[in-house]
Every structure is written in structure tokens, then in C-alpha cells.
Coordinates of C-alpha atoms in Angstrom, one line a residue:
M4 CA 5.2 77.5 -84.5
R5 CA 8.4 76.7 -86.2
F6 CA 12.1 75.8 -84.9
T7 CA 15.7 75.3 -86.2
H8 CA 17.3 73.6 -83.5
R9 CA 17.0 69.7 -82.4
S10 CA 18.7 68.0 -79.4
S11 CA 18.0 64.6 -77.8
S12 CA 18.0 63.0 -74.3
S13 CA 16.6 59.9 -73.0
P14 CA 13.1 59.2 -71.6
S15 CA 11.9 58.5 -68.3
H16 CA 9.8 55.6 -67.1
L17 CA 7.5 56.1 -64.0
R18 CA 5.2 53.8 -62.0
R19 CA 1.6 55.4 -61.6
G20 CA -1.2 53.4 -59.6
A21 CA -4.6 52.9 -61.6
I22 CA -7.3 55.4 -61.1
A23 CA -10.8 55.1 -60.8
T24 CA -13.1 57.6 -62.2
I25 CA -16.8 58.2 -61.8
A26 CA -19.1 61.5 -62.7
L27 CA -22.0 62.7 -60.5
V28 CA -24.3 65.7 -61.1
V29 CA -26.1 67.8 -58.5
V30 CA -28.0 70.3 -59.4
A31 CA -29.8 73.1 -57.0
T32 CA -31.5 76.4 -57.3
A33 CA -31.4 79.4 -55.6
A34 CA -33.0 82.9 -54.8
V35 CA -29.9 85.7 -54.8
A36 CA -30.7 88.0 -51.8
G37 CA -27.8 90.2 -52.5
A38 CA -28.9 91.3 -55.9
A39 CA -32.7 92.0 -55.0
R40 CA -33.8 95.8 -55.3
A41 CA -36.7 97.7 -56.2
G42 CA -38.4 96.2 -59.5
T43 CA -36.3 93.3 -59.7
A44 CA -35.9 89.6 -59.5
A45 CA -33.2 87.3 -58.3
G46 CA -32.8 83.7 -58.5
C47 CA -30.0 81.0 -59.7
R48 CA -29.3 77.3 -60.8
V49 CA -25.9 75.5 -59.3
A50 CA -24.6 72.4 -61.0
Y51 CA -22.6 70.4 -58.9
T52 CA -20.4 67.8 -61.1
V53 CA -18.0 65.5 -60.0
T54 CA -15.7 65.1 -63.1
S55 CA -12.7 62.5 -62.2
Q56 CA -12.2 60.6 -59.1
W57 CA -9.4 58.3 -57.8
S58 CA -8.2 57.0 -54.5
G59 CA -8.3 59.6 -51.9
G60 CA -8.9 62.3 -54.5
F61 CA -11.7 64.0 -57.1
G62 CA -12.0 66.7 -59.3
A63 CA -15.5 68.9 -59.5
N64 CA -17.1 71.5 -61.2
I65 CA -20.0 74.1 -60.0
A66 CA -21.8 75.8 -62.7
I67 CA -23.9 78.8 -61.0
T68 CA -26.5 80.1 -63.4
N69 CA -27.7 83.4 -62.7
L70 CA -31.5 83.2 -63.5
G71 CA -33.1 86.4 -62.4
D72 CA -31.4 90.2 -62.9
S73 CA -27.9 90.8 -62.9
I74 CA -25.6 90.7 -60.1
S75 CA -22.4 92.5 -59.0
G76 CA -20.3 89.8 -57.1
W77 CA -21.0 86.3 -55.6
T78 CA -20.8 84.4 -52.7
L79 CA -21.4 80.6 -53.1
R80 CA -21.5 78.4 -49.7
F81 CA -22.1 74.8 -48.9
T82 CA -20.9 71.9 -46.5
F83 CA -19.6 68.9 -47.2
T84 CA -20.6 66.0 -44.8
S85 CA -17.8 63.5 -44.8
G86 CA -14.7 65.1 -44.4
Q87 CA -14.0 66.7 -47.9
T88 CA -11.1 69.2 -48.6
I89 CA -10.6 71.3 -51.1
T90 CA -6.8 71.4 -52.1
H91 CA -7.3 74.5 -54.6
L92 CA -9.8 76.3 -56.9
W93 CA -10.1 78.1 -60.0
N94 CA -12.4 80.6 -61.4
G95 CA -12.5 81.8 -58.0
N96 CA -11.5 81.8 -54.4
V97 CA -12.1 79.7 -51.7
S98 CA -11.9 79.2 -47.9
Q99 CA -13.2 76.3 -45.8
S100 CA -13.4 75.6 -42.0
G101 CA -14.2 72.2 -41.3
G102 CA -16.6 70.9 -43.6
N103 CA -18.4 74.7 -44.5
V104 CA -17.3 75.8 -47.9
T105 CA -17.4 79.5 -49.1
I106 CA -16.4 80.2 -52.6
T107 CA -16.4 84.0 -53.9
N108 CA -15.8 85.3 -57.4
A109 CA -12.1 86.4 -59.1
P110 CA -11.4 89.7 -60.3
Y111 CA -12.6 89.2 -63.9
N112 CA -16.2 87.0 -63.1
G113 CA -18.1 88.9 -60.4
E114 CA -20.7 90.3 -63.0
L115 CA -23.1 87.9 -63.8
A116 CA -25.4 89.4 -66.3
T117 CA -29.2 87.3 -66.8
D118 CA -28.9 83.7 -67.9
A119 CA -25.0 83.8 -67.5
T120 CA -23.1 81.2 -65.9
V121 CA -20.0 81.0 -64.3
T122 CA -18.1 77.7 -63.5
P123 CA -15.5 77.5 -60.6
G124 CA -13.8 74.4 -60.4
F125 CA -11.8 72.3 -57.9
N126 CA -9.5 69.2 -56.9
G127 CA -10.2 68.2 -53.4
T128 CA -9.4 65.1 -51.2
W129 CA -11.8 62.4 -49.5
N130 CA -11.8 59.4 -47.4
G131 CA -14.4 56.9 -47.0
S132 CA -17.4 58.4 -49.5
N133 CA -17.8 61.5 -51.5
P134 CA -21.4 62.5 -50.9
A135 CA -22.4 66.0 -53.0
P136 CA -23.1 68.8 -50.9
A137 CA -26.9 68.7 -50.5
S138 CA -27.6 72.5 -50.8
F139 CA -26.4 75.8 -51.5
T140 CA -26.8 79.4 -51.1
L141 CA -25.6 82.5 -53.2
N142 CA -25.1 85.5 -51.6
G143 CA -26.9 84.3 -48.5
T144 CA -30.3 83.1 -49.6
P145 CA -31.0 79.1 -49.4
C146 CA -32.4 77.1 -52.8
T147 CA -35.7 78.0 -53.5
G148 CA -36.3 76.6 -57.1
A149 CA -37.9 79.7 -58.3
V150 CA -37.2 83.5 -59.4
V151 CA -38.2 85.6 -56.4
P152 CA -39.7 89.5 -57.9
T153 CA -39.0 92.4 -55.4
V154 CA -41.2 95.3 -55.8
A155 CA -39.5 97.3 -52.9
P156 CA -36.6 96.8 -50.9
P157 CA -37.9 95.2 -47.4
T158 CA -37.9 97.1 -44.4
T159 CA -37.0 93.8 -42.2
T160 CA -34.7 91.3 -43.0
P161 CA -36.8 88.8 -45.5
P162 CA -37.6 85.1 -44.4
T163 CA -35.8 82.4 -46.1
T164 CA -37.1 79.5 -47.7
T165 CA -36.2 75.9 -46.4
P166 CA -34.1 73.8 -48.6
P167 CA -35.6 70.9 -50.1
T168 CA -34.7 68.0 -47.6
S169 CA -34.6 65.3 -50.4
T170 CA -31.5 65.4 -52.7
P171 CA -32.1 67.6 -55.5
P172 CA -32.1 66.3 -59.0
T173 CA -29.3 64.9 -60.7
T174 CA -30.2 66.0 -64.0
T175 CA -27.7 68.8 -65.6
P176 CA -29.6 71.9 -66.4
P177 CA -29.5 73.3 -70.2
P178 CA -26.9 75.6 -70.7
G179 CA -27.2 79.1 -70.8
G180 CA -25.5 79.5 -73.9
G181 CA -23.4 77.6 -76.6
L182 CA -20.9 77.7 -79.2
P183 CA -22.1 80.1 -82.0
N184 CA -21.1 79.4 -85.9
S185 CA -19.4 82.7 -86.0
F186 CA -17.4 84.4 -83.5
R187 CA -16.7 88.3 -83.0
W188 CA -13.9 89.6 -80.5
S189 CA -12.4 92.7 -79.0
S190 CA -8.4 92.8 -79.0
S191 CA -6.3 94.5 -76.6
G192 CA -3.5 96.6 -77.1
V193 CA 0.4 94.4 -76.5
L194 CA -0.1 93.1 -72.8
I195 CA 3.3 91.5 -72.7
G196 CA 6.3 92.0 -74.7
P197 CA 10.1 91.2 -74.1
K198 CA 12.3 91.8 -71.3
S199 CA 15.9 91.3 -71.0
D200 CA 18.2 91.3 -68.2
A201 CA 22.1 90.5 -68.5
S202 CA 22.1 87.2 -69.8
H203 CA 19.1 87.3 -72.0
N204 CA 19.0 89.7 -74.7
I205 CA 15.0 88.8 -75.6
R206 CA 13.3 90.2 -79.0
A207 CA 10.1 88.3 -78.8
V208 CA 7.7 86.5 -76.5
K209 CA 5.6 83.9 -78.2
D210 CA 3.6 80.8 -78.1
P211 CA 1.8 81.8 -74.6
S212 CA 0.0 79.2 -72.3
V213 CA -2.4 80.8 -69.2
V214 CA -4.1 79.7 -66.1
Y215 CA -5.5 81.3 -63.5
H216 CA -4.9 79.9 -60.1
N217 CA -4.9 81.2 -56.2
G218 CA -5.9 84.7 -57.6
R219 CA -3.1 85.4 -60.0
W220 CA -2.8 84.8 -63.8
H221 CA 0.3 82.3 -64.8
V222 CA 1.7 82.8 -68.1
I223 CA 4.8 80.3 -69.7
A224 CA 5.6 81.3 -73.2
T225 CA 8.3 81.2 -75.6
T226 CA 11.2 83.8 -75.7
T227 CA 13.3 84.2 -79.1
N228 CA 16.5 86.4 -78.5
Q229 CA 18.3 88.8 -80.8
S230 CA 20.4 85.7 -82.2
G231 CA 17.0 83.7 -83.0
S232 CA 17.4 81.5 -80.2
Y233 CA 14.7 79.7 -78.4
S234 CA 14.2 79.6 -74.6
M235 CA 10.9 79.8 -72.1
V236 CA 9.9 82.5 -69.6
Y237 CA 7.2 82.5 -66.6
L238 CA 5.4 85.7 -65.2
N239 CA 2.1 85.8 -62.8
F240 CA 0.1 88.7 -61.9
T241 CA -3.2 89.7 -60.2
D242 CA -4.9 91.5 -63.1
W243 CA -4.2 91.8 -66.9
S244 CA -3.5 95.7 -66.6
Q245 CA 0.0 94.8 -64.4
A246 CA 1.0 92.1 -66.8
A247 CA 3.5 94.2 -68.7
A248 CA 5.2 95.0 -65.0
A249 CA 5.6 91.9 -64.1
Q250 CA 8.7 89.9 -63.5
H251 CA 10.2 87.8 -66.3
H252 CA 11.6 84.7 -64.8
F253 CA 13.3 82.7 -67.7
L254 CA 13.3 78.9 -67.5
D255 CA 16.9 78.1 -68.8
T256 CA 18.1 79.1 -65.6
T257 CA 16.3 76.1 -63.9
A258 CA 16.8 72.2 -64.2
I259 CA 14.8 72.9 -67.6
G260 CA 18.2 73.8 -68.6
A261 CA 19.6 75.9 -72.0
G262 CA 19.2 75.0 -75.6
Y263 CA 16.2 74.6 -78.0
K264 CA 12.8 74.9 -75.7
A265 CA 9.2 76.2 -76.8
A266 CA 5.7 76.3 -77.3
P267 CA 4.7 76.1 -73.6
H268 CA 1.6 74.0 -72.3
V269 CA 0.9 74.3 -68.7
F270 CA -1.7 72.0 -66.9
Y271 CA -2.6 70.6 -63.5
F272 CA -2.5 66.6 -63.8
A273 CA -5.0 65.8 -60.6
P274 CA -4.4 62.5 -60.4
Q275 CA -0.7 63.1 -59.3
R276 CA -1.2 66.5 -57.8
L277 CA 1.6 67.8 -60.1
W278 CA 1.9 70.4 -62.5
Y279 CA 2.9 69.8 -65.9
L280 CA 4.4 71.9 -68.3
V281 CA 4.6 70.3 -72.0
Y282 CA 6.7 71.6 -74.7
Q283 CA 9.1 70.8 -77.8
V284 CA 13.0 70.5 -77.8
G285 CA 13.3 69.6 -81.4
D286 CA 13.4 65.9 -81.8
N287 CA 10.5 64.8 -79.5
A288 CA 7.4 66.2 -77.1
A289 CA 9.0 66.8 -73.4
Y290 CA 7.7 67.6 -70.1
S291 CA 8.4 69.0 -66.9
T292 CA 6.9 68.7 -63.5
N293 CA 6.5 71.0 -60.6
T294 CA 4.3 70.9 -57.2
D295 CA 3.8 74.5 -57.3
I296 CA 3.2 76.4 -60.3
S297 CA 4.3 79.9 -58.9
N298 CA 7.9 78.7 -58.0
P299 CA 9.6 78.8 -61.4
R300 CA 12.7 76.9 -59.9
G301 CA 10.6 74.1 -59.0
W302 CA 10.1 72.5 -62.6
T303 CA 12.4 69.2 -63.0
A304 CA 14.4 68.4 -65.9
P305 CA 13.2 67.4 -69.4
R306 CA 11.8 64.1 -69.9
R307 CA 10.9 62.8 -73.6
F308 CA 7.2 61.6 -74.0
Y309 CA 8.3 59.1 -77.1
A310 CA 10.8 56.4 -75.9
G311 CA 11.6 55.8 -79.7
G312 CA 11.5 59.1 -81.1
M313 CA 9.4 60.5 -84.1
P314 CA 6.3 58.0 -84.5
Q315 CA 6.5 56.3 -87.9
I316 CA 3.4 57.9 -89.2
I317 CA 4.8 61.3 -88.6
R318 CA 8.2 60.0 -90.4
D319 CA 5.8 59.0 -93.5
N320 CA 4.0 62.3 -93.6
I321 CA 6.3 65.3 -92.2
G322 CA 7.7 65.7 -95.6
N323 CA 9.9 69.1 -95.2
G324 CA 7.8 70.3 -92.5
H325 CA 8.7 70.0 -88.3
W326 CA 7.1 68.1 -85.8
V327 CA 5.8 71.1 -83.4
D328 CA 3.0 72.4 -80.9
F329 CA 2.3 69.6 -78.6
W330 CA -0.9 69.7 -76.3
V331 CA -2.2 67.3 -74.0
I332 CA -6.1 66.8 -73.0
C333 CA -7.5 63.7 -70.6
D334 CA -10.9 62.1 -70.3
S335 CA -11.9 59.8 -67.4
V336 CA -10.0 56.9 -69.3
K337 CA -7.2 58.2 -71.3
C338 CA -4.9 61.0 -72.0
H339 CA -4.4 62.5 -75.3
L340 CA -1.1 64.4 -77.0
F341 CA -1.7 66.1 -80.5
S342 CA 1.1 67.5 -82.5
S343 CA 1.1 69.3 -86.0
D344 CA 4.0 69.0 -88.8
D345 CA 3.6 72.1 -90.7
N346 CA 2.6 69.9 -93.5
G347 CA -1.1 69.5 -93.4
H348 CA -1.4 67.1 -90.5
L349 CA -2.5 67.0 -87.2
Y350 CA -1.6 63.8 -85.1
R351 CA -2.9 62.4 -81.9
S352 CA -1.3 59.6 -79.6
E353 CA -2.6 58.1 -76.3
T354 CA -2.1 56.5 -73.2
S355 CA -3.7 55.5 -70.1
L356 CA -4.8 57.9 -67.6
A357 CA -3.1 55.8 -64.8
Q358 CA -0.1 55.2 -67.2
F359 CA 0.4 59.2 -68.0
P360 CA 3.0 60.4 -68.9
N361 CA 4.2 56.9 -69.9
G362 CA 3.1 54.5 -72.8
M363 CA 2.3 57.3 -75.2
S364 CA 1.4 55.0 -78.3
N365 CA -1.3 54.4 -81.1
T366 CA -0.5 57.6 -83.0
V367 CA -2.8 58.4 -85.6
I368 CA -3.7 61.3 -88.0
A369 CA -6.4 62.9 -86.6
M370 CA -7.2 65.4 -89.3
R371 CA -5.2 66.2 -92.6
D372 CA -5.6 68.7 -95.3
A373 CA -4.5 68.6 -98.8
A374 CA -2.6 71.8 -98.3
R375 CA 0.0 72.5 -95.9
Y376 CA -1.1 76.3 -94.6
P377 CA -4.8 75.5 -94.2
L378 CA -3.8 72.9 -91.4
W379 CA -0.5 74.5 -90.0
E380 CA -0.1 74.4 -86.3
A381 CA -0.7 75.5 -82.6
A382 CA -3.6 73.4 -82.3
N383 CA -5.7 73.3 -79.2
V384 CA -8.4 71.0 -77.9
Y385 CA -10.7 71.9 -74.9
R386 CA -13.8 69.9 -73.7
V387 CA -16.7 72.6 -73.6
S388 CA -18.6 73.0 -70.1
G389 CA -22.5 72.1 -70.1
G390 CA -22.2 68.9 -72.4
N391 CA -20.3 66.3 -74.1
Q392 CA -18.4 68.9 -77.1
Y393 CA -14.7 69.2 -77.9
L394 CA -13.5 72.0 -79.3
L395 CA -10.7 72.0 -81.7
I396 CA -8.9 74.9 -82.9
V397 CA -5.6 75.1 -85.6
E398 CA -4.2 78.2 -86.9
A399 CA -3.7 78.5 -90.7
I400 CA -2.1 81.0 -93.1
G401 CA -4.2 82.7 -95.4
A402 CA -4.2 85.1 -98.1
A403 CA -0.9 87.8 -98.2
G404 CA 0.6 85.0 -95.2
V405 CA -1.9 86.1 -92.7
R406 CA -2.2 83.4 -89.9
Y407 CA -6.0 83.0 -88.6
F408 CA -7.6 80.4 -86.3
R409 CA -10.1 77.6 -87.8
S410 CA -12.3 75.5 -85.4
W411 CA -14.2 72.3 -85.4
T412 CA -16.4 70.5 -82.9
A413 CA -17.1 66.9 -82.1
P414 CA -18.7 64.2 -79.2
A415 CA -15.3 63.1 -78.2
I416 CA -11.5 63.9 -78.2
T417 CA -11.3 61.3 -80.6
G418 CA -13.8 63.1 -83.4
P419 CA -15.5 62.8 -85.5
W420 CA -14.3 66.6 -86.0
S421 CA -17.5 68.8 -87.9
A422 CA -16.4 72.2 -89.2
L423 CA -17.6 75.4 -86.8
A424 CA -16.1 78.5 -88.1
D425 CA -13.3 77.3 -90.4
T426 CA -12.7 79.2 -93.1
Q427 CA -10.4 82.9 -93.6
A428 CA -13.8 84.9 -94.2
N429 CA -15.1 82.9 -91.0
P430 CA -12.6 81.9 -88.9
F431 CA -12.4 81.1 -85.7
A432 CA -10.2 84.1 -84.7
G433 CA -8.6 86.4 -87.2
V434 CA -8.2 89.9 -88.2
S435 CA -11.5 89.9 -90.1
N436 CA -13.2 89.4 -87.2
T437 CA -11.5 91.2 -84.5
T438 CA -11.3 94.6 -83.9
F439 CA -9.1 96.8 -82.0
A440 CA -8.9 100.4 -80.2
G441 CA -7.4 102.5 -82.7
T442 CA -4.9 101.1 -85.2
A443 CA -4.5 97.4 -85.5
W444 CA -1.3 96.6 -84.1
T445 CA -1.4 93.0 -85.8
K446 CA -3.0 91.6 -88.5
D447 CA -1.7 87.9 -87.3
I448 CA -4.0 86.2 -84.8
S449 CA -1.4 83.5 -84.0
H450 CA -0.2 80.9 -81.5
G451 CA -1.9 81.0 -77.9
E452 CA -4.1 79.5 -75.9
M453 CA -8.1 80.3 -73.9
V454 CA -8.4 81.4 -70.9
R455 CA -9.6 78.1 -69.3
A456 CA -12.7 77.5 -66.9
G457 CA -9.9 75.2 -64.8
V458 CA -6.7 74.4 -64.6
D459 CA -6.6 70.5 -65.1
Q460 CA -5.9 68.1 -67.4
T461 CA -9.5 68.2 -68.8
M462 CA -8.8 71.2 -70.5
L463 CA -12.4 72.4 -69.6
I464 CA -13.6 75.9 -71.2
S465 CA -16.8 77.7 -70.6
P466 CA -19.0 78.7 -73.7
C467 CA -19.7 82.1 -72.4
N468 CA -17.8 85.4 -72.9
I469 CA -14.4 83.2 -74.3
R470 CA -11.0 84.9 -74.1
Y471 CA -8.4 84.0 -76.1
L472 CA -4.4 84.8 -74.9
Y473 CA -2.6 85.0 -78.5
Q474 CA 0.6 86.0 -80.3
G475 CA 0.5 88.9 -83.0
K476 CA 3.3 91.3 -84.7
D477 CA 3.8 94.4 -86.0
P478 CA 2.6 94.6 -89.9
A479 CA 5.5 96.4 -91.1
A480 CA 8.0 93.8 -89.7
T481 CA 9.8 91.8 -92.4
D482 CA 12.5 90.1 -90.2
S483 CA 13.1 86.1 -90.7
Y484 CA 11.1 83.9 -88.9
N485 CA 13.2 83.8 -85.8
L486 CA 13.6 87.3 -85.3
L487 CA 9.9 88.2 -85.8
P488 CA 8.9 90.9 -83.0
W489 CA 6.0 88.6 -81.5
R490 CA 4.1 90.2 -78.4
L491 CA 0.9 88.8 -76.5
G492 CA -2.6 90.7 -76.4
L493 CA -6.0 89.0 -75.3
L494 CA -9.1 88.4 -77.3
T495 CA -12.4 89.0 -75.9
Q496 CA -15.4 87.1 -77.4
T497 CA -18.3 90.1 -78.1
N498 CA -21.0 88.1 -79.4
S499 CA -21.4 85.7 -76.7
T500 CA -24.6 83.4 -77.0
C501 CA -24.8 83.1 -73.0

């Protein structure tokens, strides 16, 4: 996004402990009794992956693949044997009694077609050792390693097969699908629009960041008022049908403060057990932290990432552009901060996972284009579940000034990046590959964020049934940029390979 206001402040210096990380994968398969009916078959595969581990804490993902007929509503159960505790979970709901864990589907992922995969993830605590669960059950049936056909409904409770007595193999199963070479989407209507109060005369809502946590959607977005001034807003709701009615909490009334704040990016930094809100303040990348994302008044005052201000390599290349749209993603060793300059350059800085958010340096040009508009702004970088693949999308401005997204993939956050769907004719997302119910309410598919498979710093997404929360506007609007009437809508992929 573009901006006109600039401000300054001093950086903070926080000390962080060193973090050790490991990756552990355990795979199991299960028959699904709850889905069995006349003439159907049931079965599933479960892959339990410890994605990172540090002193007293760890993060994990659980990939559940349905191998049988479609199921509606799922419950996964397993047992921790060494006192591990789940502290928060995404893409599902969790309850735990002692070592016994029960995970049920979220409102949006209860339907599992044949070969479809759902990936709940969590952060937890451990003490002494952190072994993986030895077995899993899905909808009440232990793991069997086979798809189980049923000819007719049983007249008595069917016997269960004893789970394997040895540790399941540690090979990650092949994913049920991957990213296609071209994308197709359907768009909702406007889901979130401006709301005003006595002190906020709001004209637009834009640049959304979204996570699903503790059974609720949490959205933080930019607002502009009738004077074209920028700030941020927070809202939450349990279902997208409730988004329009959700209360708007204006973050300029919190410790974040008044003045130019825009383009938020929110995530949970698991090593510190803190939520981070990253945003632009005009002259730097800034962040605030919070222990509870649902408490808008819990955000701390802004702190700057770059102690010396804009890195020299950006000063040398930005021309008459703007330093905008900051995005953080971490692997098991480093955290990376991406940014754009509205002048054909995408930048990447880095620091160690242990130092984050301090020490952001080694800024390089991650991608460039000879023309400014094809590599404009609003870059997102995600890790794709099911393998070592990363997805980069960047907003471009094409013919007739229409905004759309281009995409690339790479085996690492540092690249090299290979084109995926990267033209206006074959975009990642644009009006040319999006259908609307009735008349299209926007021709622009602009700044937004994926519905992630997790909430943490790894920015994990599933390649299956992707959804993207984006900003669009009335095609007839001719206002100056800061007064454009942006609204938020949701894209849903219609050509998933899963």
C-alpha cells in the first residue's frame, strides 16, 4: 500500500535466549468408523510433525488425510505420555485431560472429501522429553493402516483392530495435492466495510491480516478516514457471516497510538509466546506485541525493527517509490522481513530466531523487475505444508490500472524463486480468474492475506482449498488513492488439486 505520512521513533533492544529446534515426523493410518455407511469405505492417514522445539516449548502440525469416502465432522484423539500440554491450537478445537488430547474440526473444515487433508497445528509445553504420540484414533477407530470397506451397516458394534505396538514409520506421506499451475477463485461479496464512531469517520477498510484462533476469526486491517489519514482496526467473529456485524476496535486508542500506522501483519511468535503485530509507520518497519490477540488494548507501543532506519540498499534503489508492506516469516534458524518499494524491488532482511525482533540486517534485493508496476507491493511469503516449498505472491498493477497478484515458488525462503502463475492473463489471483455471484463488486484483487493453516511465525498454508482475504473497491471509484473506498472480500479456490 502507498502512504503519505512519515514519522520517527527510537528502536528497542530486547534480549532473547537461544532456541534449539528439531523436526520430528510420525505417520499413522486409521479407519474412520464415524464415516462408514452402506456401500462406503473409510480410512485415514495421520502425520504428526514437530516443526520446532525450544527450552520448555514446541510447535507441531498434524496432517490428517481422509483415504475413504467423504466424512462430515471429525474428532482426532491421541495421548501424550510425558506430560506435554497444548497451550493453543489452530484449525480446530482442543480439549485435554491429563495426557489425553481430543481435537475436533473447526467450523470451516469439518467436511473431508476423499484424499483431502486438514492440518491442525499447535504450540505446547514439554519437560524432560517430548516423544510423539504412539497412535491416533479418528472418529473413535484406532489406526489400522488400511481402507476398510463396509457392505451394510453392522448390527453390532464392529470390533476394533489393535493399533501397532511399534513406533509408526517416520516417513512423511505424499501430500494429497499441491499448488496448481493456474488458479481459479470464487469471491464473496463485501464482508467487511467501514464503521464510524464519534471520533472516527471511516471511509475505507483495507490491507487485512487474518488468523483463526480459539474458535474465532481475528482480523486487523488498515482504515482511512474522510481526510485520507491512516490508522488500524481490530475485529473478531466466529463465522464469516458475522463479519459485517462485528465490533470495530480502533487501535489508535491503544498504546499503538495515533498517527500514521498501516498494513498490519499479525502472527504468534511461539518461542516467546507472544503475538506480534508488524506494520508500517512511514520511516521504518514497526511492531507491537500482545499476550492475547483478542484483547485490542493489550498491544504495546510501537518499536522499530531497523535501528539505523532505512537500509542503504533500499535508499539506493527506491527512487521516488515508498518503503511499504512489511512481512515476517521464520524457519527453524532465521526470521526474515520482506518489504517493497513501489519501484520494482522486493527486499529481504534477516535475523536469527533467537535474536528476533532485534538484529534485522543483511538486507538484499530478493527480486526485481525493470518496470515498477509488475512488482508493486503487498508481498506475502508462505511455507506450503507437505514438503519443502515456499510460495511468494506480489501485487502488480496491470492494464487499465487493474490490480492482481503474481506468484512464484522456491525450496527456501531465500529462493531461488520460479514463476508459478505470474501474468495478468494467468495470475495467482485477479479479476480474470475470479467469478462473482452477480455483478462483480470489484475489478481489483488487491492487498490481503491467506487463511493460514497455523498462526505462528512459519506462515504455514495448506495447498488445498486456499482462501484469501483481500481488498477490492467499486470499479466506478475515481477518488485520490488515500480516499479510495476499499472493502474486504474473501476468495475461495475452486480448482484445488487435493
